Amino acid sequence: MPAEFDSAPKLAEYAHPERLVTTDWLAANLGRPGLVVVESDEDVLLYETGHIPGSVKVDWHTELNDPVVRDYLDGERFAALLGSKGIARDSTVVIYGDKNNWWAAYALWVFTLFGHEDVRLLDGGRDLWIAEGRELTTDATRPTPVEYPIVERSDSDIRAFKEDVLAHLGDPLIDVRSPEEYSGERTTAPAYPEEGALRAGHIPTAASVPWARAAAGDGTFKSRAELDAIYRGEVGLEDGDDIIAYCRIGERSSHTWFVLTHLLGFENVRNYDGSWTEWGSAVRVPIATGTERGEAPRRG
Amino acid sequence: MSSQPLPQRLAETRDDFRALGVPDRLQLLLEFSNELPALPAHYAEHPDLLERVVECQSPVFIFVEVRDGAAHLYATAPAESPTTRGFASILVQGIDGLTPDEVLSIPDDYPQTLGLGEAVSPLRVRGMTGMLARVKRQLRAQLPG
């Protein structure tokens, strides 16, 4: 049985308000049966320095990825992971994290690959919770393990592979990396380590909308009107569009995928998680440099 | 400067980590993180003396200094980056008081020997490798000849 939705007026403006909760809602619902709060951060130790009472940690690097193949974990391991965290198939999961919910959105996207139905983000994430002076604890959470069914991952609806992107050229693409990565001045985000792409630039025709433009100063998502102005106004996205978002390894574009799908209501949005670390090293794929979107190559 | 034994403190740190199970290695890294000393006043007032380690995901700045033949490493990273602070702290504690030759002889892959790959992921451990490389480069630049 899912927890009640948050009826805060700001959330009601979004296409799917049931995908977000406010800090007020979470504070009032902590400890509610059927609700599991998950922290997912860039820094693997941040949770240990203090977390929302009762929350469990899911680490994107060590827990959501296959340790050998560049892929996400399979249905069996996902079931074991969630069961060990006390998450049942019908649990309401609220995910929060650092850096404007960057990694939290990534975890939510992976949960969605497995069709976990009721998964939400905490608007404002970890930073807002702390800024509001709300409670943190270093007490270890010891969840009671539960049975989570083995559900095979479904990659077709919200995940795009390189071949999908090649076939998609000409339809809307959103590059959510920094302007420097888009233009080809560098292959990694400013101040981030090199992670190996042999070429720099962007996928031709992709519009540049750095992911963090969707976040307000306090880490919450911008209002519906502000987001519409960016993605519908500036970029020109229209209802019914088939959209693919990408970044460097698919984490920042999960955030944009969340915005387009759940806040703005686009129904066909996929995240290309191979992203620039694959495209920028692939042989004979088209690349554009500079600040212009570039032309789609003619299809032969 | 080759084939010297690993300096004692670094060897102890490695053995401590490897003696633990994976979850406890994270706890030990957190302890190191909490132990990272604050910068001495003369560096706190001159952040320009510190060098940014771009291999790390989080902003971390380091500076190595040689006084009376002994190396001293200073580092600062934000509280929101405990993993990076932990890496820096391991090196600060392990390097303090060593001779420059001893520091230069630390194997470049020392961070990979701590058994942290499973606990924090090999990609994240690379940040510590970057720190060690920068410490050595700064030291070489300070040595005569």
Tab-separated table of C-alpha atoms in Angstrom:
chain	number	residue	atom	x	y	z
A	1	MET	CA	0.000	0.000	0.000
A	2	PRO	CA	1.627	3.226	-1.121
A	3	ALA	CA	2.014	6.148	1.210
A	4	GLU	CA	-0.274	9.068	0.498
A	5	PHE	CA	0.970	11.536	-2.034
A	6	ASP	CA	2.312	14.907	-1.021
A	7	SER	CA	-0.315	17.526	-1.829
A	8	ALA	CA	2.003	20.552	-1.582
A	9	PRO	CA	0.860	23.222	-4.085
A	10	LYS	CA	4.259	23.550	-5.764
A	11	LEU	CA	4.283	19.841	-6.599
A	12	ALA	CA	0.715	19.920	-7.931
A	13	GLU	CA	1.902	21.981	-10.891
A	14	TYR	CA	4.086	19.170	-12.189
A	15	ALA	CA	2.851	16.506	-14.581
A	16	HIS	CA	3.382	13.723	-12.016
A	17	PRO	CA	3.371	15.261	-8.544
A	18	GLU	CA	3.335	11.766	-7.048
A	19	ARG	CA	7.032	11.458	-7.953
A	20	LEU	CA	8.168	14.111	-5.474
A	21	VAL	CA	7.820	14.728	-1.778
A	22	THR	CA	8.728	17.841	0.191
A	23	THR	CA	10.921	17.845	3.272
A	24	ASP	CA	7.800	18.677	5.334
A	25	TRP	CA	6.039	15.597	4.009
A	26	LEU	CA	9.009	13.367	4.679
A	27	ALA	CA	9.512	14.672	8.209
A	28	ALA	CA	5.831	13.982	8.931
A	29	ASN	CA	5.914	10.490	7.411
A	30	LEU	CA	9.242	9.132	8.725
A	31	GLY	CA	8.782	5.724	10.254
A	32	ARG	CA	5.503	5.117	8.461
A	33	PRO	CA	5.065	1.415	7.638
A	34	GLY	CA	5.645	0.717	3.964
A	35	LEU	CA	7.909	3.742	3.503
A	36	VAL	CA	11.646	3.229	2.946
A	37	VAL	CA	13.941	6.252	2.696
A	38	VAL	CA	17.075	5.750	0.597
A	39	GLU	CA	20.137	7.998	0.488
A	40	SER	CA	22.224	7.891	-2.687
A	41	ASP	CA	25.223	10.211	-2.967
A	42	GLU	CA	28.220	10.864	-5.087
A	43	ASP	CA	30.468	10.430	-2.043
A	44	VAL	CA	30.266	6.869	-0.773
A	45	LEU	CA	30.939	7.912	2.844
A	46	LEU	CA	28.609	10.874	3.121
A	47	TYR	CA	25.731	8.748	4.442
A	48	GLU	CA	27.963	7.527	7.277
A	49	THR	CA	28.648	11.097	8.408
A	50	GLY	CA	24.949	11.563	9.161
A	51	HIS	CA	21.728	10.528	7.419
A	52	ILE	CA	17.981	10.915	7.792
A	53	PRO	CA	16.904	8.676	10.693
A	54	GLY	CA	15.925	5.228	9.500
A	55	SER	CA	17.201	5.730	5.962
A	56	VAL	CA	19.268	3.112	4.139
A	57	LYS	CA	22.124	3.753	1.728
A	58	VAL	CA	22.302	2.649	-1.897
A	59	ASP	CA	25.611	3.396	-3.581
A	60	TRP	CA	25.451	3.812	-7.358
A	61	HIS	CA	29.008	2.681	-7.933
A	62	THR	CA	29.340	-0.391	-5.775
A	63	GLU	CA	25.717	-1.559	-5.636
A	64	LEU	CA	23.837	-0.592	-8.798
A	65	ASN	CA	26.499	-1.513	-11.348
A	66	ASP	CA	27.603	-4.922	-12.495
A	67	PRO	CA	31.170	-5.323	-11.228
A	68	VAL	CA	32.484	-6.713	-14.521
A	69	VAL	CA	30.334	-5.783	-17.508
A	70	ARG	CA	29.495	-2.124	-18.088
A	71	ASP	CA	25.834	-2.581	-17.258
A	72	TYR	CA	23.441	-2.395	-14.349
A	73	LEU	CA	22.879	-5.282	-12.011
A	74	ASP	CA	20.506	-8.031	-13.112
A	75	GLY	CA	17.108	-8.948	-11.707
A	76	GLU	CA	18.463	-11.458	-9.249
A	77	ARG	CA	21.002	-9.102	-7.726
A	78	PHE	CA	18.537	-6.216	-7.687
A	79	ALA	CA	16.085	-8.381	-5.770
A	80	ALA	CA	18.789	-9.380	-3.292
A	81	LEU	CA	19.918	-5.763	-2.884
A	82	LEU	CA	16.462	-4.329	-2.287
A	83	GLY	CA	15.392	-7.192	-0.056
A	84	SER	CA	18.487	-6.671	2.100
A	85	LYS	CA	17.569	-2.984	2.486
A	86	GLY	CA	14.083	-3.835	3.684
A	87	ILE	CA	12.424	-2.712	0.450
A	88	ALA	CA	9.460	-4.783	-0.737
A	89	ARG	CA	7.971	-4.585	-4.206
A	90	ASP	CA	5.059	-2.511	-2.883
A	91	SER	CA	7.161	-0.243	-0.665
A	92	THR	CA	7.020	3.489	-1.172
A	93	VAL	CA	10.649	4.466	-1.764
A	94	VAL	CA	11.782	8.062	-1.275
A	95	ILE	CA	15.309	8.704	-2.522
A	96	TYR	CA	17.401	11.718	-1.575
A	97	GLY	CA	21.027	12.642	-2.089
A	98	ASP	CA	23.732	15.260	-2.430
A	99	LYS	CA	24.343	17.648	-5.329
A	100	ASN	CA	20.765	18.532	-6.278
A	101	ASN	CA	19.731	14.868	-6.128
A	102	TRP	CA	22.047	14.080	-9.015
A	103	TRP	CA	22.799	10.512	-7.880
A	104	ALA	CA	19.408	10.106	-6.275
A	105	ALA	CA	17.826	10.647	-9.696
A	106	TYR	CA	20.203	8.078	-11.124
A	107	ALA	CA	19.167	5.526	-8.514
A	108	LEU	CA	15.502	6.326	-9.183
A	109	TRP	CA	16.056	5.719	-12.891
A	110	VAL	CA	17.679	2.338	-12.170
A	111	PHE	CA	14.777	1.405	-9.856
A	112	THR	CA	12.471	2.318	-12.751
A	113	LEU	CA	14.336	-0.036	-15.096
A	114	PHE	CA	13.096	-2.783	-12.783
A	115	GLY	CA	9.590	-1.380	-12.743
A	116	HIS	CA	9.549	-0.487	-9.059
A	117	GLU	CA	6.273	1.367	-9.049
A	118	ASP	CA	6.271	3.815	-6.186
A	119	VAL	CA	9.634	5.554	-6.167
A	120	ARG	CA	9.903	9.280	-5.426
A	121	LEU	CA	12.545	11.944	-4.930
A	122	LEU	CA	12.856	14.252	-1.954
A	123	ASP	CA	12.632	17.748	-3.495
A	124	GLY	CA	15.781	19.593	-2.411
A	125	GLY	CA	17.592	16.433	-1.381
A	126	ARG	CA	20.125	16.133	1.378
A	127	ASP	CA	21.250	19.761	1.267
A	128	LEU	CA	17.786	21.210	1.837
A	129	TRP	CA	17.073	18.767	4.663
A	130	ILE	CA	20.269	19.926	6.380
A	131	ALA	CA	19.740	23.616	5.552
A	132	GLU	CA	16.374	23.437	7.286
A	133	GLY	CA	18.058	22.099	10.402
A	134	ARG	CA	16.243	18.775	10.296
A	135	GLU	CA	17.431	15.722	12.154
A	136	LEU	CA	20.370	13.615	11.025
A	137	THR	CA	21.799	10.604	12.796
A	138	THR	CA	24.889	8.459	12.589
A	139	ASP	CA	23.004	5.536	14.148
A	140	ALA	CA	23.216	2.554	11.847
A	141	THR	CA	19.913	1.548	10.278
A	142	ARG	CA	19.361	-2.190	10.553
A	143	PRO	CA	16.558	-2.981	8.138
A	144	THR	CA	14.651	-6.219	8.492
A	145	PRO	CA	15.353	-8.135	5.284
A	146	VAL	CA	12.292	-8.793	3.160
A	147	GLU	CA	11.556	-10.792	0.059
A	148	TYR	CA	11.808	-8.805	-3.169
A	149	PRO	CA	10.707	-10.675	-6.288
A	150	ILE	CA	13.149	-11.293	-9.112
A	151	VAL	CA	12.020	-8.973	-11.892
A	152	GLU	CA	14.034	-8.775	-15.071
A	153	ARG	CA	15.164	-5.337	-16.055
A	154	SER	CA	13.274	-3.713	-18.907
A	155	ASP	CA	15.670	-1.566	-20.919
A	156	SER	CA	13.493	-0.721	-23.905
A	157	ASP	CA	11.320	2.094	-22.594
A	158	ILE	CA	13.647	4.456	-20.766
A	159	ARG	CA	17.140	3.368	-21.756
A	160	ALA	CA	18.827	4.030	-25.109
A	161	PHE	CA	21.881	2.282	-26.519
A	162	LYS	CA	24.329	3.640	-29.077
A	163	GLU	CA	22.480	1.996	-31.974
A	164	ASP	CA	19.239	3.578	-30.782
A	165	VAL	CA	20.889	6.989	-30.804
A	166	LEU	CA	22.245	6.488	-34.326
A	167	ALA	CA	18.738	5.603	-35.515
A	168	HIS	CA	17.327	8.564	-33.588
A	169	LEU	CA	19.478	11.320	-35.163
A	170	GLY	CA	17.167	14.070	-36.343
A	171	ASP	CA	14.812	13.646	-33.373
A	172	PRO	CA	15.312	15.624	-30.167
A	173	LEU	CA	18.534	14.962	-28.284
A	174	ILE	CA	19.518	16.762	-25.098
A	175	ASP	CA	23.158	17.033	-24.078
A	176	VAL	CA	23.150	17.819	-20.359
A	177	ARG	CA	26.913	18.193	-19.867
A	178	SER	CA	28.767	21.452	-19.275
A	179	PRO	CA	29.165	23.915	-22.171
A	180	GLU	CA	32.892	23.071	-22.305
A	181	GLU	CA	32.187	19.399	-22.842
A	182	TYR	CA	29.497	20.186	-25.421
A	183	SER	CA	31.697	22.413	-27.539
A	184	GLY	CA	34.592	19.968	-27.406
A	185	GLU	CA	37.014	21.954	-25.290
A	186	ARG	CA	37.192	19.055	-22.854
A	187	THR	CA	35.856	15.530	-22.382
A	188	THR	CA	34.972	15.671	-18.691
A	189	ALA	CA	33.130	18.092	-16.471
A	190	PRO	CA	35.222	21.003	-15.235
A	191	ALA	CA	37.007	19.932	-12.050
A	192	TYR	CA	36.225	16.260	-12.624
A	193	PRO	CA	38.720	13.527	-13.413
A	194	GLU	CA	39.399	12.400	-16.956
A	195	GLU	CA	37.413	9.273	-17.612
A	196	GLY	CA	38.607	8.431	-21.026
A	197	ALA	CA	36.841	9.522	-24.167
A	198	LEU	CA	39.092	9.751	-27.189
A	199	ARG	CA	37.204	12.528	-28.967
A	200	ALA	CA	35.485	15.658	-27.704
A	201	GLY	CA	32.309	17.398	-28.833
A	202	HIS	CA	28.648	16.416	-28.951
A	203	ILE	CA	26.251	14.215	-30.854
A	204	PRO	CA	25.108	16.210	-33.907
A	205	THR	CA	21.731	17.977	-33.478
A	206	ALA	CA	21.819	17.694	-29.659
A	207	ALA	CA	20.659	20.760	-27.775
A	208	SER	CA	22.847	21.864	-24.872
A	209	VAL	CA	20.958	22.136	-21.593
A	210	PRO	CA	23.296	21.570	-18.627
A	211	TRP	CA	21.404	19.388	-16.153
A	212	ALA	CA	21.716	21.705	-13.158
A	213	ARG	CA	19.669	24.386	-14.918
A	214	ALA	CA	16.642	22.415	-13.712
A	215	ALA	CA	17.623	23.035	-10.091
A	216	ALA	CA	16.893	26.136	-8.046
A	217	GLY	CA	19.409	27.655	-5.654
A	218	ASP	CA	18.206	25.590	-2.704
A	219	GLY	CA	18.529	22.297	-4.580
A	220	THR	CA	14.795	21.903	-5.245
A	221	PHE	CA	13.507	21.593	-8.776
A	222	LYS	CA	12.573	24.833	-10.484
A	223	SER	CA	8.869	25.564	-10.859
A	224	ARG	CA	6.821	24.089	-13.658
A	225	ALA	CA	6.729	27.436	-15.463
A	226	GLU	CA	10.499	27.874	-15.272
A	227	LEU	CA	11.129	24.349	-16.519
A	228	ASP	CA	8.646	24.775	-19.372
A	229	ALA	CA	10.437	27.972	-20.389
A	230	ILE	CA	13.720	26.080	-20.669
A	231	TYR	CA	12.722	22.800	-22.262
A	232	ARG	CA	9.648	23.772	-24.299
A	233	GLY	CA	10.490	27.438	-24.911
A	234	GLU	CA	14.239	27.475	-25.405
A	235	VAL	CA	14.864	23.977	-26.701
A	236	GLY	CA	11.573	23.633	-28.557
A	237	LEU	CA	10.454	20.264	-27.207
A	238	GLU	CA	6.808	19.453	-27.942
A	239	ASP	CA	4.339	16.933	-26.577
A	240	GLY	CA	4.685	13.631	-28.359
A	241	ASP	CA	8.411	14.103	-29.020
A	242	ASP	CA	10.674	11.113	-28.776
A	243	ILE	CA	13.608	12.413	-26.695
A	244	ILE	CA	17.004	11.015	-25.702
A	245	ALA	CA	19.187	12.638	-23.050
A	246	TYR	CA	22.849	11.878	-22.471
A	247	CYS	CA	25.857	13.082	-20.493
A	248	ARG	CA	29.138	11.332	-19.671
A	249	ILE	CA	28.069	8.069	-18.052
A	250	GLY	CA	24.316	8.594	-17.764
A	251	GLU	CA	24.103	10.031	-14.248
A	252	ARG	CA	23.479	13.703	-14.960
A	253	SER	CA	21.088	12.780	-17.782
A	254	SER	CA	19.037	10.670	-15.322
A	255	HIS	CA	18.285	13.945	-13.572
A	256	THR	CA	17.094	15.495	-16.848
A	257	TRP	CA	15.182	12.303	-17.676
A	258	PHE	CA	13.343	12.739	-14.361
A	259	VAL	CA	12.532	16.378	-15.147
A	260	LEU	CA	11.252	15.675	-18.655
A	261	THR	CA	9.308	12.541	-17.731
A	262	HIS	CA	7.873	13.220	-14.310
A	263	LEU	CA	7.820	16.996	-13.987
A	264	LEU	CA	6.995	18.013	-17.565
A	265	GLY	CA	5.080	14.918	-18.659
A	266	PHE	CA	6.940	13.869	-21.809
A	267	GLU	CA	6.059	10.231	-22.373
A	268	ASN	CA	8.916	9.014	-24.546
A	269	VAL	CA	12.168	9.976	-22.897
A	270	ARG	CA	15.157	7.678	-22.825
A	271	ASN	CA	18.497	8.025	-21.083
A	272	TYR	CA	21.554	7.037	-23.134
A	273	ASP	CA	23.780	5.817	-20.300
A	274	GLY	CA	26.655	4.868	-22.593
A	275	SER	CA	26.806	8.624	-23.141
A	276	TRP	CA	29.997	10.425	-24.023
A	277	THR	CA	32.374	7.846	-22.569
A	278	GLU	CA	31.012	5.470	-25.226
A	279	TRP	CA	30.152	7.844	-28.073
A	280	GLY	CA	33.396	9.800	-27.789
A	281	SER	CA	35.435	6.625	-28.207
A	282	ALA	CA	33.267	4.785	-30.750
A	283	VAL	CA	34.579	4.355	-34.289
A	284	ARG	CA	32.956	6.361	-37.112
A	285	VAL	CA	30.048	7.855	-35.209
A	286	PRO	CA	29.309	11.471	-36.184
A	287	ILE	CA	30.487	14.221	-33.833
A	288	ALA	CA	29.891	17.969	-33.918
A	289	THR	CA	32.110	20.540	-32.217
A	290	GLY	CA	31.537	24.147	-31.269
A	291	THR	CA	28.450	25.723	-29.798
A	292	GLU	CA	26.095	24.982	-32.741
A	293	ARG	CA	23.951	21.865	-32.689
A	294	GLY	CA	25.224	20.625	-36.044
A	295	GLU	CA	23.486	18.674	-38.787
A	296	ALA	CA	22.233	15.112	-38.683
A	297	PRO	CA	24.167	13.046	-41.193
A	298	ARG	CA	22.113	11.893	-44.152
A	299	ARG	CA	20.816	8.392	-43.724
A	300	GLY	CA	22.175	6.089	-46.363
B	1	MET	CA	65.277	5.416	-4.330
B	2	SER	CA	63.999	2.090	-5.535
B	3	SER	CA	63.139	-1.063	-3.608
B	4	GLN	CA	62.944	0.682	-0.246
B	5	PRO	CA	60.482	-0.917	2.136
B	6	LEU	CA	57.101	0.795	2.417
B	7	PRO	CA	57.290	3.413	5.188
B	8	GLN	CA	56.035	1.927	8.445
B	9	ARG	CA	52.958	4.060	8.970
B	10	LEU	CA	51.696	3.439	5.425
B	11	ALA	CA	52.336	-0.281	5.816
B	12	GLU	CA	50.362	-0.309	9.068
B	13	THR	CA	47.487	1.540	7.454
B	14	ARG	CA	47.443	-0.961	4.603
B	15	ASP	CA	47.474	-3.897	7.013
B	16	ASP	CA	44.724	-2.330	9.137
B	17	PHE	CA	42.448	-1.936	6.130
B	18	ARG	CA	43.135	-5.388	4.795
B	19	ALA	CA	42.458	-7.020	8.143
B	20	LEU	CA	38.877	-5.731	8.022
B	21	GLY	CA	35.787	-6.852	6.146
B	22	VAL	CA	34.525	-4.554	3.422
B	23	PRO	CA	31.914	-2.612	5.487
B	24	ASP	CA	34.437	-1.985	8.267
B	25	ARG	CA	36.954	-0.653	5.759
B	26	LEU	CA	34.463	2.143	5.083
B	27	GLN	CA	34.267	2.872	8.801
B	28	LEU	CA	38.057	3.036	9.053
B	29	LEU	CA	38.156	5.395	6.082
B	30	LEU	CA	35.601	7.556	7.879
B	31	GLU	CA	37.846	7.620	10.952
B	32	PHE	CA	40.737	8.815	8.811
B	33	SER	CA	38.412	11.401	7.296
B	34	ASN	CA	37.547	12.754	10.738
B	35	GLU	CA	41.227	12.888	11.680
B	36	LEU	CA	42.319	15.120	8.799
B	37	PRO	CA	43.941	18.011	10.650
B	38	ALA	CA	42.926	21.587	9.944
B	39	LEU	CA	45.394	23.609	7.924
B	40	PRO	CA	48.034	25.509	9.887
B	41	ALA	CA	47.292	29.227	9.929
B	42	HIS	CA	49.922	30.208	7.371
B	43	TYR	CA	48.315	27.938	4.768
B	44	ALA	CA	44.764	28.738	5.763
B	45	GLU	CA	45.590	32.380	5.057
B	46	HIS	CA	47.318	31.566	1.764
B	47	PRO	CA	45.129	29.156	-0.129
B	48	ASP	CA	47.136	30.027	-3.252
B	49	LEU	CA	49.969	27.872	-1.923
B	50	LEU	CA	47.793	24.793	-2.148
B	51	GLU	CA	47.373	22.822	-5.335
B	52	ARG	CA	44.011	21.503	-6.537
B	53	VAL	CA	43.982	17.762	-7.208
B	54	VAL	CA	41.917	17.498	-10.368
B	55	GLU	CA	41.846	13.706	-10.302
B	56	CYS	CA	39.444	13.876	-7.366
B	57	GLN	CA	35.735	14.396	-7.785
B	58	SER	CA	35.629	16.773	-4.845
B	59	PRO	CA	37.647	19.901	-4.343
B	60	VAL	CA	40.795	18.927	-2.469
B	61	PHE	CA	43.934	20.987	-2.154
B	62	ILE	CA	47.341	19.750	-1.053
B	63	PHE	CA	50.750	21.162	-0.363
B	64	VAL	CA	53.934	19.343	0.634
B	65	GLU	CA	56.679	21.120	2.503
B	66	VAL	CA	60.191	20.004	3.484
B	67	ARG	CA	61.537	21.296	6.794
B	68	ASP	CA	64.884	20.126	8.191
B	69	GLY	CA	64.910	17.207	5.833
B	70	ALA	CA	61.435	15.951	6.718
B	71	ALA	CA	58.355	16.121	4.514
B	72	HIS	CA	55.035	17.437	5.808
B	73	LEU	CA	51.832	17.200	3.824
B	74	TYR	CA	48.906	19.574	4.267
B	75	ALA	CA	45.512	19.000	2.729
B	76	THR	CA	42.026	20.410	2.897
B	77	ALA	CA	38.733	19.143	1.521
B	78	PRO	CA	35.124	19.990	2.442
B	79	ALA	CA	33.192	18.083	5.073
B	80	GLU	CA	30.721	17.056	2.341
B	81	SER	CA	33.524	15.028	0.745
B	82	PRO	CA	34.431	12.524	3.457
B	83	THR	CA	35.909	9.967	1.048
B	84	THR	CA	38.316	12.508	-0.365
B	85	ARG	CA	39.174	13.703	3.152
B	86	GLY	CA	39.852	10.116	4.146
B	87	PHE	CA	42.238	9.578	1.246
B	88	ALA	CA	44.078	12.796	2.057
B	89	SER	CA	44.274	11.899	5.725
B	90	ILE	CA	45.864	8.504	5.011
B	91	LEU	CA	48.602	10.251	3.048
B	92	VAL	CA	49.030	13.123	5.534
B	93	GLN	CA	49.533	10.680	8.421
B	94	GLY	CA	51.632	8.271	6.400
B	95	ILE	CA	53.977	10.823	4.912
B	96	ASP	CA	54.527	13.198	7.828
B	97	GLY	CA	58.167	13.193	8.889
B	98	LEU	CA	59.477	10.984	6.090
B	99	THR	CA	62.512	12.016	4.103
B	100	PRO	CA	61.837	13.187	0.548
B	101	ASP	CA	63.514	10.008	-0.755
B	102	GLU	CA	61.197	7.867	1.325
B	103	VAL	CA	58.175	9.709	-0.039
B	104	LEU	CA	59.401	9.367	-3.621
B	105	SER	CA	59.887	5.639	-3.108
B	106	ILE	CA	56.240	5.026	-2.119
B	107	PRO	CA	54.880	2.821	-4.895
B	108	ASP	CA	52.511	4.722	-7.185
B	109	ASP	CA	49.956	1.960	-6.763
B	110	TYR	CA	49.933	2.142	-2.955
B	111	PRO	CA	46.257	3.286	-2.971
B	112	GLN	CA	45.301	0.134	-4.872
B	113	THR	CA	46.847	-2.060	-2.157
B	114	LEU	CA	44.494	-0.910	0.605
B	115	GLY	CA	41.629	-3.153	-0.430
B	116	LEU	CA	39.329	-0.183	-0.953
B	117	GLY	CA	38.328	-1.081	-4.503
B	118	GLU	CA	35.438	-3.198	-3.312
B	119	ALA	CA	34.420	-0.784	-0.586
B	120	VAL	CA	34.438	2.472	-2.527
B	121	SER	CA	35.049	1.356	-6.166
B	122	PRO	CA	38.283	1.397	-8.170
B	123	LEU	CA	37.275	4.603	-9.935
B	124	ARG	CA	37.080	6.497	-6.664
B	125	VAL	CA	40.416	5.082	-5.482
B	126	ARG	CA	41.950	6.797	-8.507
B	127	GLY	CA	41.460	10.092	-6.719
B	128	MET	CA	43.966	9.002	-4.089
B	129	THR	CA	46.391	7.861	-6.778
B	130	GLY	CA	46.178	11.365	-8.217
B	131	MET	CA	46.948	12.900	-4.833
B	132	LEU	CA	50.019	10.738	-4.328
B	133	ALA	CA	51.306	11.593	-7.807
B	134	ARG	CA	50.916	15.299	-7.102
B	135	VAL	CA	52.694	15.022	-3.749
B	136	LYS	CA	55.653	13.394	-5.463
B	137	ARG	CA	55.690	15.928	-8.252
B	138	GLN	CA	55.648	18.823	-5.791
B	139	LEU	CA	58.492	17.224	-3.853
B	140	ARG	CA	60.635	16.684	-6.929
B	141	ALA	CA	60.136	20.319	-7.877
B	142	GLN	CA	61.434	21.388	-4.461
B	143	LEU	CA	64.513	19.201	-4.415
B	144	PRO	CA	67.793	20.719	-5.554
B	145	GLY	CA	69.210	19.552	-8.869
